[in-house]
XYZ file of C-alpha atoms in Angstrom:
463
model
C 49.150 4.647 45.430
C 46.911 7.039 43.499
C 49.668 9.688 43.531
C 52.083 7.257 41.883
C 49.908 5.977 39.045
C 50.242 9.058 36.802
C 54.073 9.322 37.058
C 54.349 5.556 36.583
C 52.116 5.762 33.529
C 54.317 8.441 31.960
C 57.434 6.423 32.754
C 55.854 3.322 31.221
C 55.204 5.253 28.024
C 58.833 6.367 27.855
C 60.011 2.767 28.206
C 57.549 1.546 25.562
C 58.634 4.222 23.072
C 62.355 3.618 23.659
C 61.833 -0.117 23.158
C 60.962 0.550 19.533
C 57.311 -0.445 19.768
C 55.113 1.569 17.337
C 54.208 4.749 19.169
C 50.496 4.790 18.287
C 49.990 1.297 19.715
C 52.343 1.933 22.637
C 50.137 4.845 23.680
C 46.988 2.744 23.553
C 48.595 -0.248 25.310
C 50.008 1.835 28.167
C 46.707 3.672 28.571
C 44.715 0.441 28.660
C 47.121 -1.178 31.147
C 47.100 1.686 33.625
C 43.404 2.262 33.119
C 42.736 -1.319 34.228
C 45.151 -0.967 37.151
C 43.525 2.280 38.233
C 40.012 0.842 37.916
C 40.960 -2.261 39.917
C 42.459 -0.067 42.647
C 39.404 2.202 42.679
C 41.294 5.274 41.449
C 39.866 5.452 37.928
C 36.229 5.771 36.899
C 35.616 3.516 33.892
C 32.646 5.627 32.745
C 35.266 8.319 32.121
C 36.132 6.439 28.914
C 32.804 7.408 27.349
C 34.410 10.752 26.547
C 36.721 8.902 24.100
C 33.784 8.620 21.688
C 33.458 12.399 21.666
C 37.206 12.744 21.135
C 37.145 10.418 18.137
C 34.249 12.343 16.655
C 36.082 15.649 17.139
C 39.197 14.257 15.410
C 37.336 13.251 12.259
C 35.242 16.436 12.184
C 38.127 18.868 12.774
C 38.521 21.302 9.871
C 42.235 21.821 10.437
C 43.017 18.101 10.406
C 40.860 17.582 7.328
C 43.299 19.860 5.503
C 46.212 17.501 6.188
C 45.541 14.924 3.421
C 44.856 17.727 0.926
C 48.172 19.450 1.610
C 50.104 16.163 1.611
C 48.561 15.226 -1.724
C 49.413 18.650 -3.166
C 53.041 18.228 -2.136
C 53.289 14.682 -3.470
C 51.805 15.736 -6.812
C 54.243 18.636 -7.059
C 57.120 16.280 -6.344
C 56.084 13.983 -9.176
C 55.772 16.776 -11.717
C 59.490 17.609 -11.424
C 58.920 21.064 -9.992
C 61.912 20.950 -7.620
C 64.296 19.857 -10.348
C 63.113 22.603 -12.693
C 63.517 25.247 -9.988
C 67.013 24.086 -9.118
C 68.175 24.087 -12.739
C 66.715 27.520 -13.429
C 68.013 29.151 -10.233
C 71.397 27.497 -10.702
C 71.776 29.389 -13.974
C 71.341 32.603 -11.975
C 73.521 31.918 -8.932
C 75.632 28.851 -9.730
C 78.623 30.820 -11.024
C 78.944 32.770 -7.766
C 81.018 31.422 -4.844
C 78.474 29.513 -2.787
C 75.906 29.983 -5.551
C 74.745 26.368 -5.472
C 74.196 26.654 -1.706
C 72.119 29.836 -2.158
C 70.127 28.054 -4.846
C 69.523 25.076 -2.535
C 68.244 27.315 0.276
C 65.825 29.108 -2.072
C 64.608 25.883 -3.667
C 64.253 24.329 -0.205
C 62.141 27.257 0.974
C 59.810 27.042 -2.027
C 59.684 23.249 -1.893
C 58.925 23.367 1.837
C 55.981 25.655 1.199
C 54.755 23.220 -1.439
C 55.181 19.894 0.334
C 54.711 20.944 3.969
C 56.453 17.698 4.879
C 60.120 17.489 5.876
C 60.860 13.962 4.653
C 59.634 14.736 1.134
C 61.740 17.903 0.982
C 64.864 16.133 2.264
C 64.638 13.330 -0.280
C 63.951 15.727 -3.156
C 66.837 18.064 -2.290
C 69.124 15.153 -1.482
C 68.594 13.683 -4.935
C 68.698 16.955 -6.853
C 71.041 19.383 -5.093
C 73.510 17.311 -3.045
C 75.161 15.450 -5.981
C 75.537 18.698 -7.945
C 77.264 20.457 -5.039
C 79.594 17.524 -4.382
C 80.568 17.326 -8.056
C 81.292 21.070 -7.979
C 83.828 20.513 -5.195
C 81.770 21.732 -2.229
C 82.801 20.847 1.292
C 80.638 17.764 2.084
C 79.744 19.180 5.503
C 78.538 22.470 4.046
C 76.664 20.776 1.215
C 74.859 18.268 3.448
C 74.125 20.907 6.091
C 72.536 23.243 3.554
C 70.354 20.428 2.188
C 69.235 19.282 5.644
C 68.515 22.758 6.999
C 66.697 23.908 3.858
C 64.451 20.855 3.917
C 63.462 21.370 7.551
C 61.963 24.735 6.618
C 58.860 22.664 5.850
C 58.313 22.755 9.623
C 57.631 26.490 9.759
C 56.878 27.851 6.279
C 53.091 27.910 5.709
C 51.126 25.880 4.783
C 53.035 23.536 7.078
C 51.607 20.288 8.408
C 53.469 20.954 11.635
C 51.684 24.277 12.089
C 48.342 22.590 11.415
C 48.986 19.970 14.099
C 50.232 22.562 16.581
C 47.263 24.831 15.904
C 44.979 21.917 16.703
C 46.831 20.862 19.848
C 47.120 24.399 21.237
C 43.590 25.347 20.079
C 44.497 28.511 18.157
C 43.472 29.935 14.785
C 45.382 28.389 11.904
C 45.226 31.626 9.903
C 46.776 33.528 12.825
C 49.513 30.912 13.116
C 50.296 31.223 9.409
C 50.566 34.998 9.727
C 52.789 34.743 12.777
C 55.143 32.219 11.152
C 55.917 34.226 8.006
C 58.522 36.626 9.420
C 60.331 33.995 11.552
C 60.500 31.792 8.436
C 62.080 34.645 6.482
C 64.580 35.185 9.299
C 65.580 31.513 9.172
C 66.083 31.639 5.388
C 68.124 34.818 5.761
C 70.174 33.247 8.555
C 71.019 30.208 6.426
C 72.108 32.371 3.495
C 74.116 34.652 5.789
C 75.968 31.635 7.180
C 76.775 30.416 3.669
C 78.061 33.885 2.776
C 80.324 34.042 5.842
C 81.554 30.464 5.404
C 82.449 31.068 1.760
C 83.998 34.469 2.412
C 86.364 33.013 4.977
C 87.186 29.881 2.960
C 86.199 30.209 -0.723
C 87.439 26.699 -1.489
C 84.517 25.278 0.530
C 82.023 26.365 -2.143
C 83.708 27.146 -5.489
C 81.688 28.599 -8.394
C 80.074 25.998 -10.613
C 81.331 25.735 -14.184
C 78.735 26.794 -16.781
C 77.032 23.949 -18.536
C 77.169 23.682 -22.304
C 74.452 25.649 -24.023
C 73.938 28.093 -21.140
C 75.600 30.993 -22.944
C 72.510 32.865 -24.067
C 70.792 36.210 -23.628
C 71.150 37.591 -20.111
C 67.395 37.900 -19.752
C 66.768 34.204 -20.403
C 67.955 32.842 -17.013
C 65.750 35.344 -15.190
C 62.777 34.361 -17.331
C 63.371 30.640 -16.766
C 63.746 31.164 -13.006
C 60.586 33.273 -12.855
C 58.547 30.597 -14.630
C 60.062 27.641 -12.748
C 59.591 29.176 -9.285
C 56.674 31.485 -10.019
C 54.019 28.909 -10.917
C 54.309 26.799 -7.721
C 54.585 29.958 -5.628
C 51.377 31.294 -7.159
C 49.608 28.048 -6.222
C 50.864 28.155 -2.626
C 50.154 31.868 -2.210
C 46.656 31.380 -3.593
C 45.975 28.718 -0.972
C 47.374 30.902 1.815
C 45.510 34.007 0.627
C 42.229 32.104 0.558
C 42.792 30.994 4.179
C 44.070 34.387 5.388
C 41.176 36.342 3.879
C 38.541 33.925 5.111
C 37.465 33.061 1.579
C 38.085 29.367 2.190
C 38.550 27.099 5.182
C 41.892 25.252 5.433
C 40.293 22.141 3.927
C 38.870 24.085 0.997
C 42.185 25.881 0.519
C 43.958 22.543 0.345
C 41.440 21.283 -2.202
C 42.081 24.375 -4.334
C 45.821 23.660 -4.157
C 45.349 20.022 -5.205
C 43.136 21.044 -8.139
C 45.629 23.686 -9.307
C 48.493 21.197 -8.999
C 46.629 18.601 -11.043
C 45.954 21.136 -13.783
C 49.581 22.266 -13.661
C 50.857 18.694 -13.997
C 48.489 17.923 -16.862
C 49.442 21.121 -18.681
C 53.122 20.162 -18.476
C 52.339 16.555 -19.458
C 54.305 15.236 -16.495
C 51.490 13.763 -14.451
C 50.944 10.097 -15.241
C 48.472 7.634 -13.809
C 51.341 5.841 -12.093
C 52.547 9.079 -10.487
C 49.001 9.945 -9.410
C 48.513 6.519 -7.830
C 51.842 6.748 -5.992
C 50.978 10.214 -4.676
C 47.610 8.999 -3.419
C 49.160 5.930 -1.770
C 51.755 8.021 0.071
C 49.027 10.435 1.160
C 46.857 7.598 2.463
C 49.755 6.006 4.383
C 50.872 9.252 6.004
C 47.344 10.352 6.871
C 46.289 7.003 8.346
C 49.478 6.852 10.429
C 48.810 10.348 11.731
C 45.207 9.484 12.633
C 46.229 6.325 14.507
C 48.832 8.314 16.409
C 46.336 11.034 17.291
C 43.733 8.521 18.493
C 46.313 6.665 20.575
C 47.490 9.934 22.107
C 43.907 10.965 22.850
C 43.309 7.685 24.672
C 46.545 8.106 26.642
C 45.766 11.692 27.666
C 42.233 10.716 28.651
C 43.383 7.950 31.014
C 46.285 10.070 32.273
C 43.925 12.874 33.278
C 41.512 10.352 34.764
C 44.339 9.324 37.076
C 44.849 12.985 38.100
C 47.947 13.223 35.933
C 47.099 16.772 34.892
C 47.275 17.903 38.515
C 50.705 16.275 38.807
C 51.951 18.089 35.678
C 50.432 21.393 36.816
C 52.188 21.080 40.147
C 55.537 20.451 38.489
C 55.327 23.298 35.966
C 53.558 26.014 37.934
C 56.188 25.876 40.682
C 59.044 26.772 38.327
C 61.019 29.932 39.210
C 60.600 33.188 37.202
C 56.868 32.588 36.644
C 55.662 32.406 33.055
C 59.079 33.167 31.563
C 60.581 30.294 33.513
C 57.803 28.048 32.218
C 58.511 29.058 28.586
C 62.241 28.470 28.963
C 61.730 25.128 30.713
C 59.177 23.981 28.115
C 61.484 24.814 25.217
C 64.414 23.046 26.878
C 62.183 20.020 27.503
C 61.032 19.943 23.874
C 64.604 20.348 22.626
C 65.918 17.414 24.655
C 62.893 15.195 24.041
C 63.521 15.620 20.333
C 66.751 13.654 20.757
C 64.682 10.531 21.333
C 61.133 10.966 19.969
C 59.748 12.578 16.834
C 57.679 15.714 16.397
C 54.254 14.081 16.257
C 54.838 12.203 19.508
C 55.841 15.452 21.229
C 52.869 17.314 19.767
C 50.298 14.677 20.674
C 51.664 13.559 24.062
C 53.536 16.421 25.720
C 51.789 19.560 24.505
C 48.236 18.644 25.605
C 49.595 18.254 29.139
C 51.287 21.678 29.251
C 48.688 23.774 27.390
C 46.421 24.207 30.472
C 49.377 25.522 32.468
C 50.343 27.917 29.653
C 46.818 29.298 29.543
C 46.721 29.760 33.303
C 49.966 31.718 33.094
C 48.433 34.052 30.517
C 50.894 33.169 27.736
C 49.946 34.202 24.200
C 49.238 30.892 22.466
C 49.986 32.113 18.939
C 53.449 33.223 19.983
C 54.008 29.969 21.883
C 52.895 27.893 18.893
C 55.345 29.523 16.469
C 58.098 29.352 19.084
C 57.540 25.625 19.571
C 57.366 25.027 15.809
C 60.842 26.475 15.317
C 62.127 24.638 18.372
C 60.691 21.380 17.055
C 62.480 22.060 13.790
C 65.665 21.159 15.624
C 64.287 17.649 16.224
C 64.919 16.853 12.570
C 68.591 17.830 12.704
C 70.292 16.806 15.920
C 71.661 13.379 16.858
C 70.991 10.618 17.385
C 67.545 10.435 15.746
C 67.464 13.524 13.521
C 64.862 12.419 10.990
C 66.043 14.776 8.249
C 69.604 13.455 8.543
C 68.422 9.849 8.545
C 66.330 10.532 5.437
C 69.285 12.215 3.742
C 71.441 9.232 4.654
C 69.208 7.017 2.485
C 69.863 9.066 -0.694
C 73.350 10.505 -0.008
C 76.453 8.922 -1.592
C 77.960 6.112 0.480
C 81.230 8.039 0.735
C 79.385 10.643 2.831
C 79.291 9.095 6.308
C 76.717 9.887 8.975
C 79.217 11.763 11.168
C 79.815 14.186 8.303
C 76.070 14.747 7.993
C 75.770 15.518 11.701
C 78.760 17.872 11.655
C 77.316 19.700 8.673
C 73.996 20.199 10.441
C 75.443 21.670 13.649
C 75.930 25.292 12.431
C 72.378 25.398 11.113
C 71.140 23.864 14.351
C 72.800 26.768 16.162
C 71.034 29.241 13.850
C 67.679 27.687 14.708
C 68.459 27.937 18.427
C 69.376 31.608 17.991
C 66.058 32.282 16.252
C 64.220 30.639 19.163
C 66.080 32.937 21.567
C 65.276 35.925 19.345
C 61.555 35.157 19.414
C 61.636 34.870 23.199
C 63.375 38.244 23.446
C 61.287 39.957 20.723
C 57.785 38.407 20.553
C 56.605 41.272 18.324
C 58.267 39.380 15.444
C 55.430 36.856 15.680
C 52.618 39.027 16.967
C 53.172 41.918 14.514
C 52.554 44.498 17.241
C 54.594 47.171 18.897
C 56.821 45.941 21.730
C 54.578 47.665 24.272
C 51.554 45.718 23.071
C 53.323 42.411 22.562
C 53.445 40.968 26.045
C 52.956 37.221 25.576
C 54.434 36.339 28.965
C 52.317 38.026 31.607
C 53.059 37.450 35.255
C 51.696 34.361 36.893
C 50.345 36.306 39.849
C 48.482 38.911 37.805
C 46.331 36.501 35.839
C 45.552 33.105 37.229
C 42.025 31.979 36.355
C 40.507 29.113 38.260
C 41.386 25.728 36.770
C 38.713 24.458 34.352
C 36.617 21.466 35.174
C 38.035 18.176 34.003
C 35.113 17.524 31.662
C 35.714 20.894 29.998
C 39.381 20.106 29.414
C 38.428 16.940 27.633
């Protein structure tokens, strides 16, 4: 019976999540149920639960997680100061008259907005309200327009300072500054891939993205659009780059860097006279809701993992994953396929808090570079926001898109960009030096299973 409790516990969690029960409470309920069953059967030591107190303390004292509310608040404040709208208008004056110019503008604004908000839902709603109506009025193919908006918004997954990277850095126990460095070039490749697709799509069928007609009053000196674009995009970029530079150089911890970003954003909003008390209160309320939900989910996941390991679930997972063919490379491929398909049904945070803690010990035993694996998983998890049936970015866009734009059109528009993301994942597997910034000879994130297999750590050390 003891060998069946861990698999049954995992299956019970899947059923609870698919039933629509709130994930944070489903985790705790399943853990409590199987903990009682295991204790009654003599297969679970109740004193094991004392470690949960230490886990709760580590959650609230973690520097990386303390940065989360700061970065969310910075993004919400930026959203309420009209920064995205100003950037889109200014960049549209530069590129809007080119075939596909509005799509290029949307990708660039999405990249900057993603760096500011660090949260996909906020980026999707902002771009959906600002860019999508303009492209549709200009005669853009609805599939291309919606796909560009969705894909550009999901860049918040991988462009630092991303909340996703913070959570992954915590779950995989790696340096956040190293993760930020490793994610920069893959992020640039994704942006370049999106723009390249727009270029090819427009070149083959120009009617899909016709040039936008100039608005009245835009006929001015040629230097003016460049100046407006520099000011509109330059100020928020300076704020974000200042935060990142402070973290990279070790001048500030992630929490302090986030506080610097919030302070700069407040001053920016006050200087532009766009930050009102109502907007400030709304930003703080959204930040509190998102942060509290994240904390409840993390605590529920911690309780689940604790009971699961107490029932020898980690040994069951290790046995499944370490026996895969092709050693460490087979493990990486299998893990990415698992994450990709799980994302059809559950969201990023559930995957990060439930699945990854179970596979990290195996990855370390196989000698896999954790920085490379973290960035690889971040880009893979980016697909979870775009593919059916529960692509969160598409569902968020559905709430602000015109009613004439049906959900099937949104999914069809996202598919080419989903393929681009999958290609980037394959590229990072084939060329890990893109993340590690080393020569190919030095970048060997997947070492052979036989050459480096340290003894498994004690259970108390894993917890």
